[in-house]
Amino acid sequence: MTPRTEEAAHAQPSSRGPPEAEPGPRAMIGRDEELQTLRRLLADAADGRGGALLIHGTAGVGKSALLREAGAAGTESGFNVLGAAGVETELWLPFAALQLLLQPAADGIGKLPSAHRTTLVDAFSATQTEPHIFRVALAVLELLADEADRQPLLLLVDDLQWIDSPSRDVLRFVARRTRDLPVLIVAASRVHFPDAYAPSTQPDLHLRPLGRSAAAELLDAGAPDLSAPLRALVLERAAGNPLALVELPKTVQDIPPQLDDLPLTQRLEDAFAARTDSVSPECRTLLLGLAAEPTAPLNRLLEVASSLTGTTVSVDAVQEAVDAGLVGLVGRALEFRHPLMRSAIYTRATVADRLATHRAIAAAMADTPERRLLHLAAATLGPDEHLAARLERFADTALARGKVASAVPALRQAADLVQDPRRRTEILVRAVESASEINDRVHTQLLLDRADMSELGPLERARLMVVSDKAAFEPDEPHRRIEDMVTTAAGAFDAGGVQVAENLLWRAAARCFFQDGDTRVRALAAAELDRRNPDPDAPVVLTVRAYTEPFRYGAEVIARLGSLRPDRLDGRTMHFLGSGAMVLGDVTRAARYLSLAGAAWRSQGRLGLLARSLAGSWPRVYLGQLDRAREESGEGLALAEETGEWIVWLGVKATGSLVAALRGETEAAARMLGELRAHRLFPGMPFAAVMAQQVEGLLALFDGRPTEAYDLLTRAFDPADPHYHSVSRWLLAPDLADAAVAAGTVRQARELLDGLPELAARLPSEMMVVARLYTEAVLAPDDTAEEHYAAALAGLPAGWALARARLHLHHGRRLRRQRHYVDARNPLRNARDEFERAGARPWAEMAREQLRAAGESSGRRHANTSEGLSAQEMQIAVLASQGLSNREIGQRLFISHRTVGAHLYRIYPRLGITSRGKLAAALAALQDGRPVSD
């Protein structure tokens, strides 16, 4: 095979359009495994099983060449290839890269449903209000799905590290939803920034330098005439970097020995910069203009170069740059052949030349105010209050239109131009808040590092603390952090910043639950709330009180929750009330409020907030709604990973593991439990640890290891154990009682639960009522057992179906042991039927065994509705049975309507039907345990 040419070895795909296939035979030296991976992904995508791949590695290692090869292979395989690359100067221009990527498919926008069409038009408009990011993402997904229905799609994205944040978020959204589409996304990035807390959700390929033999082969193909000493020197300096192996031979004889210790990147930059020594001043000026504004059209670059040199700069200068191997002409635009060439030329220029170039570009860009301002700022040395004010006004306008990403660089540069340190810090605080709002954790932290904490007033300090809490939820020293947050909130309250203070105090209160704050910090947070004499019915007040001191305020909060008539469409209020009810254990109300909050966030495309509301899947477990809990926790898990809501991730992962255990899916429960415990945040989060311990105990109990189960569950009641949670432990009380009966440790369990009645009187939530009634019945001595069972069954909250069924199981088992076989059958039947309806297979099997022991054959086990269907498939089947179209289901679940169709195609045969019209009957038949017929 013929080796790749020098240009092909390191050229990048066009940053302004899709890469073009190269003519003739091609081979990449030393990249057989990587090429095989790409070919496999292309074959899968062509068959409708799409995917995504991130290629990352150092500059010059061959990422762009791999993308180019993928583009050529995709074209040969019949793919429609779309391409774009990040450019530093467009890093802060919202949707710039996305608009470029979709240009070849722009005609399809007009064929989308009106809501999606309007969303994309607004997103790409300079004047319209920017739509929410996930509305844009869903519209893009539908556009690509429609395009891929005609021809498989290959999306190539280079220099991902310079892609603007909104475009990057949209691409990430789409990449997670390509499994059922003929769409493959391959992206390349110089740096790899995995979220420190995130499990891997997309495959990646770390592109390493070439091995010794492959490096020598590539060097000999491009520079066959090198002398042996120079060849050895290049191989040593290049260290397997393909770009260096191509470029260093051209200049290695001119590099002085003292530069031998320079980093490879700087050597390459020096090699590129040296090429400008032989070109004319007009060409150098043109190249510097391109380096300062890589996206400028050629005619504007020539205009800028002419104004700087005082002479007419013609296309001859362009040809010089092309002949020097520094740039290529793609259509009517100039592009550097590699990003290092751009940085080399820019850094080699004098400061005076750089400033003059930025001023000239600003003058030529009067029609694009955003770029004009950024170049004016880059052309300024020292303070410039007037320009800083202009940048702030621009940021205000951008924020008013929802174009947050545009506001961040304007504010960042405005901060550089003001002289007063306090004023600079105030502007930086605004920039930090804006970067945080678009979930750009990297730049949020960089801006935080620039803020001078000594210049912060109480309001700015509180605002920054809110941002840092959103940017990184550190698990260490929880009590100190809660105290700092409460103290800072107090300062903000006193300074008149009620809204930011409430936000911070709510976050501190939430930590009291998540990290189980001690008595002192809980009281501190509650006292700070009381200090300002708040409205006792305000949702945030109820939530803070529920989070901080549930056994002090619980009865009052529950009473007020019961008397409120809030706006059901107000997602924020519903979420506050739902989360407050959830931490108290008032699960029926929590599930209802959080469901309403989720509906509001879903309609607005607020996926991060929707993920939080889907934490309401946890209460559904106790209401016996295992199918729905499985569906919602699965969706919540995916959305939490997508939006970086890692506290939510812990909760819904634990819920998913609990549901799997109750459904008898032991391997899935254990796998999810392992993933939960392996998460970086887990050790500092008792709210998740106590749930994990519950799953461990139940798995042991279902597996016939009652003594181990009892020991595991008692750890959740030991204040010195990391699995202890002062409130949530009471959800485990029924499980502890079950294990105690099976293990013969009833007396010890009674002692352990001795304080429960008094606490239940102080916090009369459903959780505490059930814990008291259930344990009193199950652990009762024989002479009082019947009256306790009667009281428990009469006093249980209406919706707690699993607790009621479990009590029936225990009651029937006790009656059978006492040889009251006929009396035992009715409660055992009730238990069996409810467990089978809910899909709680381990308990259902226990009830069936007890029925057989009581002399009644239980017949065949009825299939649960969701058996054989994944959580998402079950969601789709239910929605389709309710009459929703594929597009409506896709909009609700944030997936493509074509993905919905693919799922339904797989669902029908599993349910034994052949059409959509039979879905409702099939699901109803399964729910009732009847055979399904088409």
Short mmCIF file of N, CA and C in Angstrom, two decimals, residues 167-222:
data_model
loop_
_atom_site.label_atom_id
_atom_site.label_comp_id
_atom_site.label_asym_id
_atom_site.label_seq_id
_atom_site.Cartn_x
_atom_site.Cartn_y
_atom_site.Cartn_z
N SER A 167 -22.88 24.54 21.66
CA SER A 167 -22.75 23.54 20.60
C SER A 167 -22.26 22.21 21.17
N ARG A 168 -21.33 22.29 22.11
CA ARG A 168 -20.79 21.07 22.71
C ARG A 168 -21.87 20.32 23.49
N ASP A 169 -22.73 21.08 24.20
CA ASP A 169 -23.81 20.44 24.95
C ASP A 169 -24.81 19.77 24.01
N VAL A 170 -25.11 20.41 22.89
CA VAL A 170 -26.03 19.81 21.93
C VAL A 170 -25.44 18.54 21.35
N LEU A 171 -24.16 18.58 20.99
CA LEU A 171 -23.51 17.38 20.43
C LEU A 171 -23.49 16.24 21.44
N ARG A 172 -23.27 16.57 22.70
CA ARG A 172 -23.28 15.53 23.74
C ARG A 172 -24.67 14.93 23.87
N PHE A 173 -25.69 15.77 23.82
CA PHE A 173 -27.08 15.31 23.89
C PHE A 173 -27.37 14.35 22.74
N VAL A 174 -27.00 14.75 21.52
CA VAL A 174 -27.28 13.92 20.35
C VAL A 174 -26.48 12.62 20.42
N ALA A 175 -25.22 12.71 20.86
CA ALA A 175 -24.36 11.53 20.89
C ALA A 175 -24.93 10.44 21.79
N ARG A 176 -25.66 10.81 22.82
CA ARG A 176 -26.23 9.83 23.73
C ARG A 176 -27.50 9.19 23.17
N ARG A 177 -27.97 9.67 22.01
CA ARG A 177 -29.26 9.21 21.49
C ARG A 177 -29.16 8.68 20.06
N THR A 178 -28.01 8.19 19.69
CA THR A 178 -27.82 7.71 18.32
C THR A 178 -27.94 6.20 18.19
N ARG A 179 -28.21 5.50 19.29
CA ARG A 179 -28.15 4.04 19.29
C ARG A 179 -29.09 3.42 18.27
N ASP A 180 -30.26 4.00 18.07
CA ASP A 180 -31.24 3.43 17.15
C ASP A 180 -31.32 4.20 15.84
N LEU A 181 -30.27 4.98 15.54
CA LEU A 181 -30.27 5.80 14.33
C LEU A 181 -29.03 5.50 13.51
N PRO A 182 -29.09 5.64 12.19
CA PRO A 182 -27.89 5.49 11.36
C PRO A 182 -27.04 6.76 11.40
N VAL A 183 -26.57 7.10 12.60
CA VAL A 183 -25.80 8.33 12.82
C VAL A 183 -24.57 7.99 13.65
N LEU A 184 -23.41 8.39 13.16
CA LEU A 184 -22.16 8.21 13.90
C LEU A 184 -21.53 9.58 14.09
N ILE A 185 -21.13 9.87 15.32
CA ILE A 185 -20.44 11.12 15.64
C ILE A 185 -19.02 10.77 16.09
N VAL A 186 -18.05 11.36 15.43
CA VAL A 186 -16.65 11.17 15.81
C VAL A 186 -16.07 12.56 16.07
N ALA A 187 -15.58 12.76 17.28
CA ALA A 187 -15.03 14.06 17.67
C ALA A 187 -13.58 13.87 18.11
N ALA A 188 -12.80 14.91 17.94
CA ALA A 188 -11.39 14.88 18.35
C ALA A 188 -11.10 16.08 19.24
N SER A 189 -10.32 15.85 20.27
CA SER A 189 -9.98 16.92 21.20
C SER A 189 -8.52 16.79 21.62
N ARG A 190 -7.87 17.94 21.72
CA ARG A 190 -6.47 17.93 22.15
C ARG A 190 -6.36 17.56 23.62
N VAL A 191 -7.38 17.91 24.39
CA VAL A 191 -7.37 17.62 25.83
C VAL A 191 -8.59 16.79 26.16
N HIS A 192 -8.50 16.04 27.23
CA HIS A 192 -9.60 15.21 27.68
C HIS A 192 -10.04 15.74 29.03
N PHE A 193 -11.28 16.21 29.10
CA PHE A 193 -11.79 16.78 30.34
C PHE A 193 -12.97 15.97 30.85
N PRO A 194 -12.77 14.74 31.28
CA PRO A 194 -13.90 14.00 31.85
C PRO A 194 -14.30 14.64 33.16
N ASP A 195 -15.61 14.68 33.44
CA ASP A 195 -16.07 15.21 34.71
C ASP A 195 -15.48 14.34 35.81
N ALA A 196 -14.95 14.97 36.83
CA ALA A 196 -14.28 14.22 37.88
C ALA A 196 -15.23 13.25 38.58
N TYR A 197 -16.53 13.52 38.52
CA TYR A 197 -17.49 12.67 39.20
C TYR A 197 -18.19 11.70 38.27
N ALA A 198 -17.97 11.85 36.94
CA ALA A 198 -18.84 11.19 35.98
C ALA A 198 -18.37 9.78 35.64
N PRO A 199 -19.30 8.83 35.61
CA PRO A 199 -18.96 7.54 35.00
C PRO A 199 -18.87 7.71 33.50
N SER A 200 -18.11 6.86 32.86
CA SER A 200 -17.96 6.99 31.42
C SER A 200 -19.26 6.62 30.72
N THR A 201 -19.76 7.52 29.88
CA THR A 201 -21.01 7.26 29.19
C THR A 201 -20.81 7.13 27.69
N GLN A 202 -19.68 7.59 27.17
CA GLN A 202 -19.40 7.46 25.74
C GLN A 202 -17.99 6.87 25.59
N PRO A 203 -17.80 6.00 24.61
CA PRO A 203 -16.46 5.43 24.42
C PRO A 203 -15.48 6.50 23.97
N ASP A 204 -14.24 6.34 24.34
CA ASP A 204 -13.22 7.26 23.84
C ASP A 204 -12.00 6.47 23.39
N LEU A 205 -11.18 7.14 22.64
CA LEU A 205 -9.99 6.53 22.06
C LEU A 205 -8.82 7.47 22.33
N HIS A 206 -7.93 7.03 23.20
CA HIS A 206 -6.75 7.84 23.51
C HIS A 206 -5.69 7.54 22.45
N LEU A 207 -5.42 8.52 21.60
CA LEU A 207 -4.48 8.34 20.50
C LEU A 207 -3.07 8.63 21.01
N ARG A 208 -2.27 7.62 21.03
CA ARG A 208 -0.91 7.74 21.58
C ARG A 208 0.10 7.95 20.45
N PRO A 209 1.31 8.40 20.78
CA PRO A 209 2.35 8.54 19.75
C PRO A 209 2.63 7.21 19.07
N LEU A 210 3.18 7.27 17.87
CA LEU A 210 3.53 6.07 17.12
C LEU A 210 4.66 5.31 17.80
N GLY A 211 4.63 4.02 17.63
CA GLY A 211 5.75 3.22 18.10
C GLY A 211 7.00 3.47 17.26
N ARG A 212 8.12 2.94 17.71
CA ARG A 212 9.41 3.23 17.08
C ARG A 212 9.42 2.83 15.60
N SER A 213 8.94 1.63 15.30
CA SER A 213 9.02 1.17 13.91
C SER A 213 8.08 1.96 13.01
N ALA A 214 6.85 2.26 13.50
CA ALA A 214 5.91 3.04 12.70
C ALA A 214 6.43 4.46 12.51
N ALA A 215 7.05 5.03 13.55
CA ALA A 215 7.60 6.38 13.44
C ALA A 215 8.71 6.42 12.38
N ALA A 216 9.56 5.42 12.39
CA ALA A 216 10.64 5.37 11.40
C ALA A 216 10.08 5.22 9.99
N GLU A 217 9.03 4.42 9.85
CA GLU A 217 8.43 4.22 8.53
C GLU A 217 7.84 5.53 8.00
N LEU A 218 7.15 6.27 8.89
CA LEU A 218 6.55 7.54 8.45
C LEU A 218 7.64 8.56 8.11
N LEU A 219 8.70 8.61 8.91
CA LEU A 219 9.78 9.55 8.64
C LEU A 219 10.45 9.23 7.30
N ASP A 220 10.70 7.97 7.06
CA ASP A 220 11.37 7.59 5.81
C ASP A 220 10.48 7.84 4.60
N ALA A 221 9.17 7.73 4.77
CA ALA A 221 8.26 7.99 3.65
C ALA A 221 8.27 9.46 3.27
N GLY A 222 8.39 10.35 4.27
CA GLY A 222 8.34 11.78 3.98
C GLY A 222 9.69 12.40 3.73
#
